[in-house]
Short mmCIF file of C-alpha atoms and ligand atoms in Angstrom, two decimals:
data_model
loop_
_atom_site.label_atom_id
_atom_site.label_comp_id
_atom_site.label_asym_id
_atom_site.label_seq_id
_atom_site.Cartn_x
_atom_site.Cartn_y
_atom_site.Cartn_z
CA MET J 1 23.65 20.74 3.22
CA LYS J 2 22.74 19.02 -0.03
CA ASP J 3 20.19 16.26 0.51
CA LEU J 4 21.74 13.15 -1.07
CA LYS J 5 19.61 10.92 -3.23
CA TRP J 6 18.55 7.63 -1.65
CA ASP J 7 19.10 4.46 -3.60
CA LYS J 8 19.44 0.73 -2.97
CA ASP J 9 23.19 1.02 -2.53
CA ARG J 10 23.07 3.90 -0.04
CA LEU J 11 20.52 2.01 2.06
CA TYR J 12 22.71 -1.10 1.96
CA GLN J 13 25.82 0.87 3.00
CA LEU J 14 23.97 2.59 5.84
CA VAL J 15 22.90 -0.68 7.40
CA ARG J 16 26.26 -2.39 6.79
CA GLY J 17 28.18 0.47 8.36
CA LYS J 18 25.96 1.16 11.34
CA LEU J 19 24.34 -2.01 12.59
CA GLY J 20 27.39 -3.38 14.43
CA ASP J 21 26.51 -6.40 16.55
CA TYR J 22 22.76 -5.74 16.46
CA SER J 23 20.55 -8.22 14.68
CA PHE J 24 17.78 -6.85 12.49
CA VAL J 25 14.31 -8.38 12.33
CA VAL J 26 11.38 -7.40 10.10
CA ILE J 27 7.88 -8.76 10.65
CA SER J 28 5.04 -8.65 8.12
CA ASN J 29 2.02 -10.78 7.36
CA ARG J 30 2.97 -11.25 3.68
CA GLU J 31 6.28 -12.97 3.06
CA PRO J 32 9.00 -11.55 0.76
CA TYR J 33 9.53 -14.89 -1.02
CA ILE J 34 6.94 -17.57 -1.60
CA HIS J 35 7.43 -21.22 -2.64
CA THR J 36 4.72 -22.97 -4.63
CA MET J 37 4.28 -26.21 -6.60
CA SER J 38 4.15 -25.88 -10.36
CA GLY J 39 4.11 -28.85 -12.72
CA GLY J 40 5.33 -31.17 -9.94
CA LYS J 41 8.30 -28.87 -9.14
CA ILE J 42 8.95 -26.37 -6.36
CA VAL J 43 9.23 -22.82 -7.71
CA TRP J 44 9.66 -19.53 -5.89
CA ASN J 45 8.79 -15.94 -6.63
CA ARG J 46 8.62 -12.49 -5.04
CA PRO J 47 5.32 -10.70 -4.60
CA VAL J 48 5.21 -7.36 -6.44
CA SER J 49 5.39 -5.10 -3.41
CA GLY J 50 7.06 -1.80 -2.56
CA LEU J 51 7.57 -2.95 0.97
CA THR J 52 9.61 -5.98 -0.06
CA GLU J 53 11.57 -3.86 -2.53
CA ALA J 54 12.59 -1.35 0.17
CA LEU J 55 13.34 -3.75 2.96
CA ASP J 56 15.17 -6.36 0.89
CA PRO J 57 18.44 -4.30 0.72
CA VAL J 58 18.17 -3.64 4.46
CA MET J 59 17.81 -7.35 5.15
CA ARG J 60 20.64 -8.28 2.80
CA ALA J 61 23.01 -5.77 4.39
CA ALA J 62 21.96 -6.74 7.91
CA GLN J 63 21.93 -10.46 7.14
CA GLY J 64 18.83 -10.28 9.27
CA THR J 65 15.66 -12.28 9.74
CA TRP J 66 12.25 -11.65 8.18
CA VAL J 67 9.35 -13.23 10.08
CA ALA J 68 6.14 -13.74 8.04
CA THR J 69 3.19 -16.06 7.54
CA GLY J 70 4.01 -19.03 5.31
CA MET J 71 1.34 -19.00 2.59
CA GLY J 72 2.76 -20.93 -0.37
CA ASP J 73 1.73 -24.55 -0.92
CA ALA J 74 5.44 -25.55 -1.01
CA ASP J 75 6.60 -23.24 1.81
CA LYS J 76 6.77 -26.07 4.36
CA LYS J 77 8.83 -28.26 2.02
CA VAL J 78 11.85 -25.94 1.93
CA VAL J 79 12.25 -24.81 5.57
CA ASP J 80 14.68 -26.31 8.11
CA ASP J 81 13.78 -27.65 11.56
CA HIS J 82 13.43 -24.07 12.85
CA ASN J 83 11.05 -23.13 10.01
CA ARG J 84 13.75 -21.01 8.37
CA VAL J 85 14.74 -20.76 4.74
CA ALA J 86 17.68 -18.76 3.38
CA VAL J 87 16.65 -16.09 0.86
CA PRO J 88 16.87 -14.87 -1.87
CA PRO J 89 16.62 -18.57 -2.79
CA ASP J 90 19.07 -18.15 -5.72
CA LYS J 91 21.63 -16.15 -3.70
CA PRO J 92 20.97 -16.50 0.03
CA GLU J 93 21.78 -13.47 2.14
CA TYR J 94 19.25 -13.46 4.95
CA SER J 95 16.80 -15.71 6.72
CA LEU J 96 13.05 -15.98 6.26
CA ARG J 97 11.35 -17.42 9.35
CA ARG J 98 7.94 -18.77 8.43
CA VAL J 99 5.06 -18.84 10.91
CA TRP J 100 2.28 -21.36 10.25
CA LEU J 101 -1.30 -20.37 10.91
CA THR J 102 -4.33 -22.67 10.77
CA GLU J 103 -7.29 -21.87 8.51
CA GLU J 104 -9.25 -20.84 11.61
CA GLU J 105 -6.45 -18.47 12.66
CA ILE J 106 -6.24 -16.88 9.19
CA LYS J 107 -10.02 -16.45 9.20
CA GLY J 108 -10.13 -14.68 12.57
CA PHE J 109 -6.80 -12.79 12.36
CA TYR J 110 -6.41 -11.78 8.71
CA LEU J 111 -9.87 -11.94 7.12
CA GLY J 112 -11.70 -11.10 10.33
CA PHE J 113 -10.07 -8.63 12.70
CA ALA J 114 -7.42 -7.13 10.37
CA ASN J 115 -9.62 -6.76 7.29
CA GLU J 116 -13.22 -6.62 8.53
CA ALA J 117 -12.56 -4.54 11.67
CA LEU J 118 -9.30 -2.53 11.48
CA TRP J 119 -9.32 -1.90 7.72
CA PRO J 120 -12.79 -0.25 7.57
CA LEU J 121 -12.21 1.40 10.96
CA CYS J 122 -9.10 3.20 9.69
CA HIS J 123 -10.49 3.97 6.21
CA VAL J 124 -13.43 6.29 6.48
CA THR J 125 -15.61 5.27 3.56
CA PHE J 126 -19.06 5.69 5.21
CA PHE J 127 -20.58 2.64 3.58
CA THR J 128 -18.64 -0.31 4.99
CA PRO J 129 -18.83 -0.32 8.76
CA PRO J 130 -16.26 -2.28 10.77
CA ILE J 131 -17.37 -5.66 12.11
CA PHE J 132 -16.11 -6.21 15.67
CA ARG J 133 -16.45 -9.92 16.45
CA GLU J 134 -15.07 -11.00 19.81
CA THR J 135 -13.93 -14.31 18.31
CA ASP J 136 -11.85 -12.45 15.67
CA TRP J 137 -10.33 -10.21 18.32
CA ASN J 138 -9.33 -13.23 20.41
CA THR J 139 -7.72 -14.86 17.37
CA TYR J 140 -5.95 -11.62 16.48
CA LYS J 141 -4.48 -11.49 20.00
CA LYS J 142 -3.45 -15.15 19.77
CA VAL J 143 -1.72 -14.66 16.39
CA ASN J 144 0.15 -11.58 17.64
CA GLN J 145 1.35 -13.77 20.54
CA ILE J 146 2.44 -16.54 18.12
CA PHE J 147 4.53 -13.97 16.20
CA ALA J 148 6.00 -12.57 19.44
CA GLU J 149 7.23 -16.05 20.33
CA ALA J 150 8.78 -16.48 16.87
CA VAL J 151 10.58 -13.13 17.21
CA SER J 152 11.81 -14.07 20.66
CA GLN J 153 13.29 -17.33 19.32
CA GLU J 154 15.00 -15.43 16.49
CA VAL J 155 16.48 -12.73 18.72
CA ALA J 156 17.44 -15.22 21.44
CA GLY J 157 18.03 -12.55 24.10
CA GLY J 158 20.64 -10.68 22.01
CA LYS J 159 20.83 -7.04 20.91
CA ALA J 160 18.28 -6.37 18.22
CA MET J 161 16.32 -3.83 16.22
CA VAL J 162 12.88 -4.86 15.11
CA LEU J 163 10.67 -3.28 12.45
CA VAL J 164 7.04 -4.40 12.53
CA GLN J 165 4.85 -3.84 9.47
CA ASP J 166 1.22 -2.84 9.36
CA TYR J 167 -2.14 -3.22 11.03
CA HIS J 168 -1.98 -6.99 11.33
CA PHE J 169 0.28 -6.56 14.36
CA ALA J 170 -1.08 -3.79 16.59
CA LEU J 171 -0.22 -5.75 19.74
CA LEU J 172 3.11 -7.24 18.73
CA SER J 173 5.56 -4.48 19.71
CA ARG J 174 4.38 -4.35 23.33
CA LEU J 175 4.70 -8.16 23.54
CA ILE J 176 8.23 -8.03 22.14
CA LYS J 177 9.21 -5.29 24.64
CA GLU J 178 7.76 -7.29 27.53
CA GLN J 179 9.98 -10.21 26.58
CA ASN J 180 13.09 -8.10 26.15
CA PRO J 181 12.95 -4.36 27.01
CA LYS J 182 16.38 -3.75 25.47
CA ILE J 183 15.15 -4.41 21.93
CA THR J 184 14.51 -1.22 19.93
CA VAL J 185 11.15 -1.62 18.22
CA GLY J 186 9.63 0.42 15.40
CA GLN J 187 6.41 -0.09 13.47
CA PHE J 188 5.05 1.29 10.24
CA TRP J 189 1.25 1.48 9.90
CA HIS J 190 0.54 1.31 6.16
CA ILE J 191 -3.05 2.57 6.31
CA PRO J 192 -4.57 5.82 7.59
CA TRP J 193 -5.15 6.49 11.27
CA PRO J 194 -8.65 7.89 11.89
CA THR J 195 -9.78 10.62 14.27
CA HIS J 196 -10.55 9.88 17.89
CA GLU J 197 -14.31 10.15 17.18
CA ILE J 198 -14.06 7.23 14.77
CA PHE J 199 -11.44 5.17 16.58
CA ARG J 200 -13.40 5.14 19.83
CA THR J 201 -16.09 2.97 18.17
CA CYS J 202 -13.63 0.07 18.52
CA PRO J 203 -14.46 -1.90 21.66
CA TRP J 204 -10.76 -2.66 22.17
CA GLN J 205 -9.42 0.84 21.52
CA GLU J 206 -7.33 0.93 24.71
CA GLU J 207 -5.65 -2.44 24.13
CA ILE J 208 -4.78 -1.55 20.52
CA LEU J 209 -3.30 1.81 21.48
CA ASP J 210 -1.45 0.30 24.41
CA GLY J 211 0.04 -2.30 22.05
CA LEU J 212 1.15 0.34 19.54
CA LEU J 213 2.66 2.48 22.27
CA GLY J 214 4.96 -0.41 23.09
CA ASN J 215 6.95 0.89 20.08
CA ASP J 216 9.90 3.24 20.38
CA LEU J 217 9.08 4.61 16.93
CA LEU J 218 5.70 4.58 15.21
CA GLY J 219 5.49 5.64 11.56
CA PHE J 220 2.58 6.72 9.35
CA HIS J 221 2.46 8.06 5.80
CA THR J 222 1.50 11.63 6.67
CA GLN J 223 1.67 14.17 9.48
CA SER J 224 -2.12 14.25 9.66
CA TYR J 225 -2.30 10.52 10.52
CA CYS J 226 0.39 11.15 13.18
CA ASP J 227 -1.72 13.99 14.59
CA ASN J 228 -4.78 11.72 14.70
CA LEU J 229 -2.79 9.09 16.60
CA LEU J 230 -1.62 11.68 19.16
CA GLU J 231 -5.18 12.94 19.61
CA THR J 232 -6.53 9.38 19.96
CA ALA J 233 -3.89 8.44 22.55
CA GLU J 234 -4.69 11.58 24.53
CA HIS J 235 -8.45 10.98 24.59
CA SER J 236 -8.64 7.19 24.79
CA LEU J 237 -5.78 6.55 27.18
CA GLY J 238 -5.27 9.93 28.83
CA ALA J 239 -1.66 9.69 27.61
CA LYS J 240 0.64 12.72 27.78
CA ILE J 241 1.29 14.28 24.39
CA ASP J 242 4.42 16.19 23.43
CA ARG J 243 3.30 17.91 20.23
CA GLU J 244 6.63 19.61 19.65
CA GLN J 245 8.49 16.30 19.56
CA SER J 246 5.46 14.50 18.06
CA ALA J 247 5.63 11.95 20.88
CA VAL J 248 3.32 10.14 23.32
CA VAL J 249 4.30 9.36 26.90
CA HIS J 250 2.39 6.34 28.18
CA ARG J 251 3.17 4.08 31.13
CA GLY J 252 6.36 6.09 31.66
CA LYS J 253 7.64 5.32 28.17
CA THR J 254 8.00 7.63 25.15
CA THR J 255 6.93 6.67 21.63
CA LEU J 256 8.04 8.93 18.81
CA VAL J 257 5.29 9.29 16.14
CA GLN J 258 6.62 10.42 12.77
CA PRO J 259 5.63 10.54 9.09
CA PHE J 260 7.55 8.38 6.57
CA PRO J 261 5.74 8.65 3.22
CA ILE J 262 6.13 5.35 1.37
CA SER J 263 6.95 5.46 -2.32
CA VAL J 264 8.11 3.51 -5.37
CA ASP J 265 11.45 2.66 -6.95
CA PHE J 266 11.26 5.58 -9.38
CA ASP J 267 14.44 4.78 -11.37
CA TRP J 268 13.53 1.13 -11.79
CA LEU J 269 9.97 1.91 -12.95
CA SER J 270 11.25 4.49 -15.45
CA ARG J 271 13.81 2.03 -16.84
CA GLU J 272 11.22 -0.76 -17.03
CA ALA J 273 8.78 1.52 -18.88
CA ASP J 274 11.46 2.19 -21.47
CA ASN J 275 11.79 -1.28 -22.91
CA GLU J 276 10.79 -3.11 -26.08
CA ALA J 277 8.34 -5.48 -24.36
CA VAL J 278 6.36 -2.47 -23.11
CA VAL J 279 6.24 -0.91 -26.57
CA ARG J 280 4.98 -4.22 -28.01
CA GLU J 281 2.29 -4.39 -25.30
CA MET J 282 1.23 -0.82 -26.12
CA GLU J 283 0.86 -1.66 -29.80
CA LYS J 284 -1.05 -4.84 -28.98
CA MET J 285 -3.50 -3.07 -26.62
CA SER J 286 -3.96 -0.23 -29.04
CA ARG J 287 -4.99 -2.66 -31.79
CA GLN J 288 -7.04 -4.92 -29.55
CA PHE J 289 -9.09 -2.10 -27.99
CA ASN J 290 -9.18 0.19 -31.00
CA LEU J 291 -7.48 3.04 -29.13
CA LYS J 292 -5.97 4.86 -32.10
CA GLY J 293 -7.08 8.51 -32.17
CA LYS J 294 -8.99 8.14 -28.87
CA TYR J 295 -8.42 9.83 -25.53
CA VAL J 296 -7.43 7.01 -23.20
CA GLY J 297 -8.17 7.04 -19.47
CA VAL J 298 -6.95 4.33 -17.10
CA GLY J 299 -7.73 3.18 -13.59
CA MET J 300 -5.57 0.48 -11.96
CA ASP J 301 -6.51 -0.76 -8.55
CA ARG J 302 -6.73 -3.63 -6.14
CA MET J 303 -10.50 -4.30 -6.11
CA ASP J 304 -11.24 -2.66 -2.79
CA TYR J 305 -14.21 -0.56 -1.67
CA THR J 306 -11.81 2.15 -0.47
CA LYS J 307 -10.59 2.86 -4.02
CA GLY J 308 -13.71 4.76 -5.15
CA ILE J 309 -14.14 2.76 -8.37
CA PRO J 310 -17.97 3.10 -8.45
CA GLN J 311 -17.64 6.89 -7.98
CA ARG J 312 -15.10 6.98 -10.84
CA LEU J 313 -17.50 5.13 -13.15
CA GLN J 314 -20.41 7.35 -12.13
CA ALA J 315 -18.28 10.41 -12.94
CA LEU J 316 -17.36 8.92 -16.31
CA GLU J 317 -21.02 8.32 -17.09
CA LYS J 318 -21.89 11.86 -16.03
CA PHE J 319 -19.08 13.14 -18.28
CA LEU J 320 -20.49 11.26 -21.29
CA GLU J 321 -23.99 12.52 -20.50
CA ARG J 322 -22.97 16.19 -20.03
CA PHE J 323 -20.42 16.44 -22.83
CA PRO J 324 -21.88 14.41 -25.73
CA ASP J 325 -19.17 15.62 -28.16
CA TYR J 326 -16.78 13.25 -26.43
CA ARG J 327 -18.92 10.17 -27.08
CA GLY J 328 -17.00 7.82 -29.34
CA LYS J 329 -13.75 9.66 -28.57
CA VAL J 330 -12.87 8.53 -25.03
CA VAL J 331 -12.04 5.00 -23.87
CA PHE J 332 -11.60 4.18 -20.19
CA ILE J 333 -9.64 1.04 -19.25
CA GLN J 334 -10.36 -0.21 -15.75
CA ALA J 335 -7.81 -2.78 -14.57
CA GLY J 336 -8.82 -4.36 -11.25
CA MET J 337 -6.79 -6.95 -9.38
CA PRO J 338 -9.01 -9.27 -7.29
CA SER J 339 -8.30 -8.96 -3.57
CA ARG J 340 -9.53 -10.51 -0.27
CA THR J 341 -12.28 -12.25 -2.23
CA GLN J 342 -13.48 -14.39 0.68
CA ILE J 343 -14.82 -11.28 2.42
CA GLU J 344 -18.47 -10.37 1.71
CA SER J 345 -17.89 -6.60 1.21
CA TYR J 346 -15.19 -7.39 -1.40
CA LYS J 347 -17.55 -9.72 -3.29
CA ASP J 348 -20.19 -6.98 -3.26
CA ILE J 349 -17.86 -4.29 -4.62
CA GLY J 350 -16.74 -6.61 -7.46
CA GLN J 351 -20.37 -7.11 -8.52
CA GLU J 352 -21.23 -3.41 -8.21
CA ILE J 353 -18.29 -2.42 -10.43
CA GLU J 354 -19.17 -5.05 -13.03
CA ASP J 355 -22.80 -3.84 -13.14
CA LEU J 356 -21.75 -0.18 -13.48
CA MET J 357 -19.36 -0.92 -16.36
CA LYS J 358 -21.98 -2.98 -18.17
CA GLY J 359 -24.57 -0.22 -17.65
CA ILE J 360 -22.31 2.43 -19.24
CA ASN J 361 -21.41 0.20 -22.17
CA ASP J 362 -25.09 -0.72 -22.75
CA ARG J 363 -26.29 2.87 -22.61
CA TYR J 364 -23.52 4.62 -24.54
CA GLY J 365 -21.61 1.98 -26.51
CA THR J 366 -22.04 1.62 -30.26
CA ASP J 367 -21.05 -1.05 -32.79
CA SER J 368 -17.65 0.58 -33.17
CA TRP J 369 -17.03 2.00 -29.68
CA GLN J 370 -16.95 0.50 -26.15
CA PRO J 371 -16.57 3.31 -23.59
CA VAL J 372 -15.30 1.15 -20.69
CA ILE J 373 -12.93 -1.77 -21.03
CA PRO J 374 -12.68 -4.01 -17.97
CA MET J 375 -9.44 -5.92 -17.29
CA THR J 376 -9.78 -8.28 -14.38
CA LYS J 377 -6.93 -10.72 -14.83
CA GLN J 378 -3.53 -10.28 -13.17
CA LEU J 379 -1.41 -8.10 -15.50
CA THR J 380 2.33 -8.52 -16.07
CA PRO J 381 4.65 -5.63 -15.10
CA SER J 382 5.08 -4.88 -18.85
CA ALA J 383 1.31 -4.73 -19.40
CA LEU J 384 0.91 -2.39 -16.42
CA ALA J 385 3.68 -0.13 -17.73
CA ALA J 386 2.04 -0.18 -21.17
CA LEU J 387 -1.29 0.94 -19.70
CA ARG J 388 0.40 3.79 -17.81
CA ARG J 389 2.17 4.93 -20.96
CA LEU J 390 -0.93 4.68 -23.17
CA ALA J 391 -3.01 6.84 -20.86
CA ASN J 392 -3.86 10.44 -21.63
CA PHE J 393 -5.12 10.54 -18.07
CA CYS J 394 -4.94 8.22 -15.06
CA VAL J 395 -7.63 8.30 -12.38
CA VAL J 396 -6.96 7.56 -8.70
CA SER J 397 -10.24 8.23 -6.90
CA SER J 398 -9.83 6.60 -3.47
CA LEU J 399 -12.40 7.53 -0.85
CA HIS J 400 -9.61 7.24 1.69
CA ASP J 401 -6.12 5.84 1.12
CA GLY J 402 -3.00 5.76 3.31
CA MET J 403 -0.72 6.73 0.41
CA ASN J 404 -1.67 5.19 -3.00
CA LEU J 405 1.27 3.99 -5.03
CA VAL J 406 -0.63 3.80 -8.35
CA ALA J 407 -0.33 7.60 -8.58
CA LYS J 408 3.45 7.44 -8.06
CA GLU J 409 3.89 4.49 -10.43
CA PHE J 410 2.03 6.44 -13.11
CA VAL J 411 4.37 9.44 -13.01
CA ALA J 412 7.48 7.21 -12.75
CA SER J 413 6.45 5.39 -15.96
CA ARG J 414 5.83 8.57 -18.00
CA ILE J 415 9.20 8.69 -19.69
CA ASP J 416 7.62 10.91 -22.38
CA GLY J 417 6.96 13.60 -19.72
CA ASP J 418 3.28 13.76 -20.72
CA GLY J 419 -0.01 12.55 -19.19
CA VAL J 420 -2.43 13.92 -16.60
CA LEU J 421 -3.06 12.52 -13.12
CA ILE J 422 -6.52 12.93 -11.59
CA LEU J 423 -5.97 12.27 -7.89
CA SER J 424 -8.31 12.06 -4.92
CA GLN J 425 -7.56 14.64 -2.24
CA PHE J 426 -8.22 11.85 0.30
CA THR J 427 -5.02 9.95 -0.51
CA GLY J 428 -1.72 10.38 1.33
CA ALA J 429 -0.15 10.95 -2.13
CA ALA J 430 -2.14 14.19 -2.56
CA ALA J 431 0.00 15.78 0.17
CA GLU J 432 3.07 15.40 -2.09
CA MET J 433 1.52 15.61 -5.57
CA GLY J 434 -0.30 18.93 -5.63
CA GLU J 435 0.31 19.29 -9.39
CA ALA J 436 -2.24 16.56 -10.09
CA ILE J 437 -5.84 17.54 -10.77
CA LEU J 438 -7.13 17.05 -7.25
CA ILE J 439 -10.69 15.78 -6.87
CA ASN J 440 -13.28 14.98 -4.25
CA PRO J 441 -14.51 11.56 -5.47
CA PHE J 442 -17.85 12.02 -3.67
CA ALA J 443 -18.64 15.15 -5.74
CA ILE J 444 -19.63 13.36 -8.96
CA ASP J 445 -20.62 16.42 -11.05
CA GLU J 446 -17.37 18.21 -10.33
CA PHE J 447 -15.42 14.97 -10.90
CA ALA J 448 -17.03 14.74 -14.38
CA ARG J 449 -15.86 18.31 -15.16
CA LYS J 450 -12.34 17.41 -14.00
CA ILE J 451 -12.24 14.56 -16.53
CA LYS J 452 -12.98 17.13 -19.23
CA GLU J 453 -10.31 19.46 -17.80
CA ALA J 454 -7.77 16.61 -17.92
CA ILE J 455 -8.56 15.84 -21.57
CA GLU J 456 -8.43 19.49 -22.60
CA MET J 457 -5.34 20.52 -20.63
CA PRO J 458 -2.82 22.15 -23.01
CA GLU J 459 0.38 20.17 -23.59
CA PRO J 460 2.83 22.69 -22.00
CA GLU J 461 0.73 22.67 -18.83
CA ARG J 462 0.60 18.85 -18.78
CA ARG J 463 4.37 18.68 -19.12
CA ARG J 464 5.00 21.31 -16.45
CA ARG J 465 2.90 19.43 -13.93
CA MET J 466 4.30 16.01 -14.81
CA LYS J 467 7.88 17.27 -14.50
CA ALA J 468 7.20 18.67 -11.03
CA MET J 469 5.60 15.41 -9.83
CA GLN J 470 8.43 13.34 -11.29
CA LYS J 471 10.98 15.46 -9.44
CA THR J 472 9.15 14.88 -6.15
CA VAL J 473 8.71 11.12 -6.56
CA ALA J 474 12.28 10.59 -7.85
CA SER J 475 13.60 12.22 -4.70
CA ASN J 476 11.06 10.87 -2.19
CA ASN J 477 11.53 7.31 -3.42
CA ILE J 478 11.08 3.96 -1.69
CA TYR J 479 14.71 3.95 -0.49
CA ARG J 480 14.23 7.27 1.28
CA TRP J 481 11.24 5.68 3.07
CA GLY J 482 13.28 2.64 4.18
CA GLY J 483 16.45 4.65 4.81
CA SER J 484 14.82 7.32 6.97
CA MET J 485 13.05 4.80 9.15
CA VAL J 486 16.05 2.55 9.60
CA SER J 487 18.34 5.57 10.31
CA LYS J 488 15.91 6.77 12.98
CA LEU J 489 15.74 3.33 14.57
CA ILE J 490 19.54 3.04 14.55
CA SER J 491 19.92 6.43 16.22
CA MET J 492 17.26 5.55 18.82
CA ALA J 493 19.10 2.32 19.62
CA GLY J 494 22.13 4.51 20.34
CA VAL J 495 24.39 2.53 17.98
O1 F6P L 1 -2.16 -0.88 2.13
C1 F6P L 1 -1.98 -1.79 3.17
C2 F6P L 1 -1.63 -3.16 2.64
O2 F6P L 1 -1.42 -4.06 3.68
C3 F6P L 1 -0.40 -3.11 1.75
O3 F6P L 1 0.79 -3.18 2.50
C4 F6P L 1 -0.67 -4.27 0.84
O4 F6P L 1 0.02 -4.16 -0.38
C5 F6P L 1 -2.16 -4.21 0.64
O5 F6P L 1 -2.67 -3.66 1.83
C6 F6P L 1 -2.78 -5.54 0.27
O6 F6P L 1 -2.95 -6.33 1.37
P1 F6P L 1 -3.17 -7.89 1.42
O7 F6P L 1 -1.93 -8.44 2.05
O8 F6P L 1 -4.38 -8.07 2.29
O9 F6P L 1 -3.38 -8.40 0.04
#
């Protein structure tokens, strides 16, 4: 049977047609709409996020409820007595239920346990060990409980399907099930799942696994993360594993563990890349950074120690050292969006990257050529598309990454069918994008040779590889991710 293409409309129709009298609830830490004060007025906007993009049509069709932490400085001003606001604010179709956390709770739950313990625990980067503070763990448990109460108020004992997002809520699904066993609960874990040997370093490994196994459906980006979860559940909890079904039986209950590779809105990104504003940005950048006649490389990341930015810069330096003919001919633009800046390890990585870029420019730069161009301010969608289109090669060098959407955004924006992707084999994306030049970011000498290979790749070969990757990403788009998960949840609920 022909596999139909997933799009916004198909996802909408699926939910509309199938949900019946079930209510649909999504929970995430980040909210899909945020209200802030600007010039004495309340304004709203949507964070640029694949997750919001995919789940928005589901929520609109389901007229459901999205539960998230209220973070905007005007968020409290627009909610009703039940902390709800109808969204999208300009054309309300579903409800956003905001949960308020104190500064102390955000510190222990988000900055502490989620991002200083679980994030490094699940990303194997060697250099940033997890920090397991008991106080953070206690706050994490408390915040998961606060969210469980909010969900319970929203569902009010009725029939419901719930989709929990990410590692901020490892305990939530079990709590929801305890309140109402009839609710069908799924969760998507947006980061990798490590091996048992790594996961067992967590002092609360059993509680976390027990919480996750409260889900009916548990999703990861790749089969290998699913396999790691099965192995961890077997060793840490002594749970029964059904490898054929990819399921765990724990406390007499079965949790299905399946891969749902997240993606981008390929058609939208391609359309956006093909507009006048992007062309103007390209011309502006080309003039401003003197790019004419140069080979342009780009890196675009959230400033995170998992992204392998220092390794990328070391490889670039090695490339300039080993292949002196390219000096003066290659420019590398490194765009880095600041992230989680209150956390020490994130401050350190920012400084390390700045020092490395300065070092390269001092050692190799000339009066007429700056090898590395840092861009640290938030870029507009047009500027990001311009960078992707200007690049002869794009480098994604994560040390470990659940999926990595930069790689997919790059190919979706290449409406000219050209450009080379250098991609770390330690990303989830590498499982789908084998036509990229795959690298081991820890092997700096080889990485430097791969930069040369990317620059020298003949045009027909570049186009062949780009076409293949575009075909994959256009088909495995963000709506397939949302659609497959929601379809599975609907069938598990027996609707
Ligand atoms: O990759 C996991 C993830 O939670 C994404 O869903 C999100 O875009 C990213 O990390 C950034 O997270 P934060 O909400 O901490 O800025």
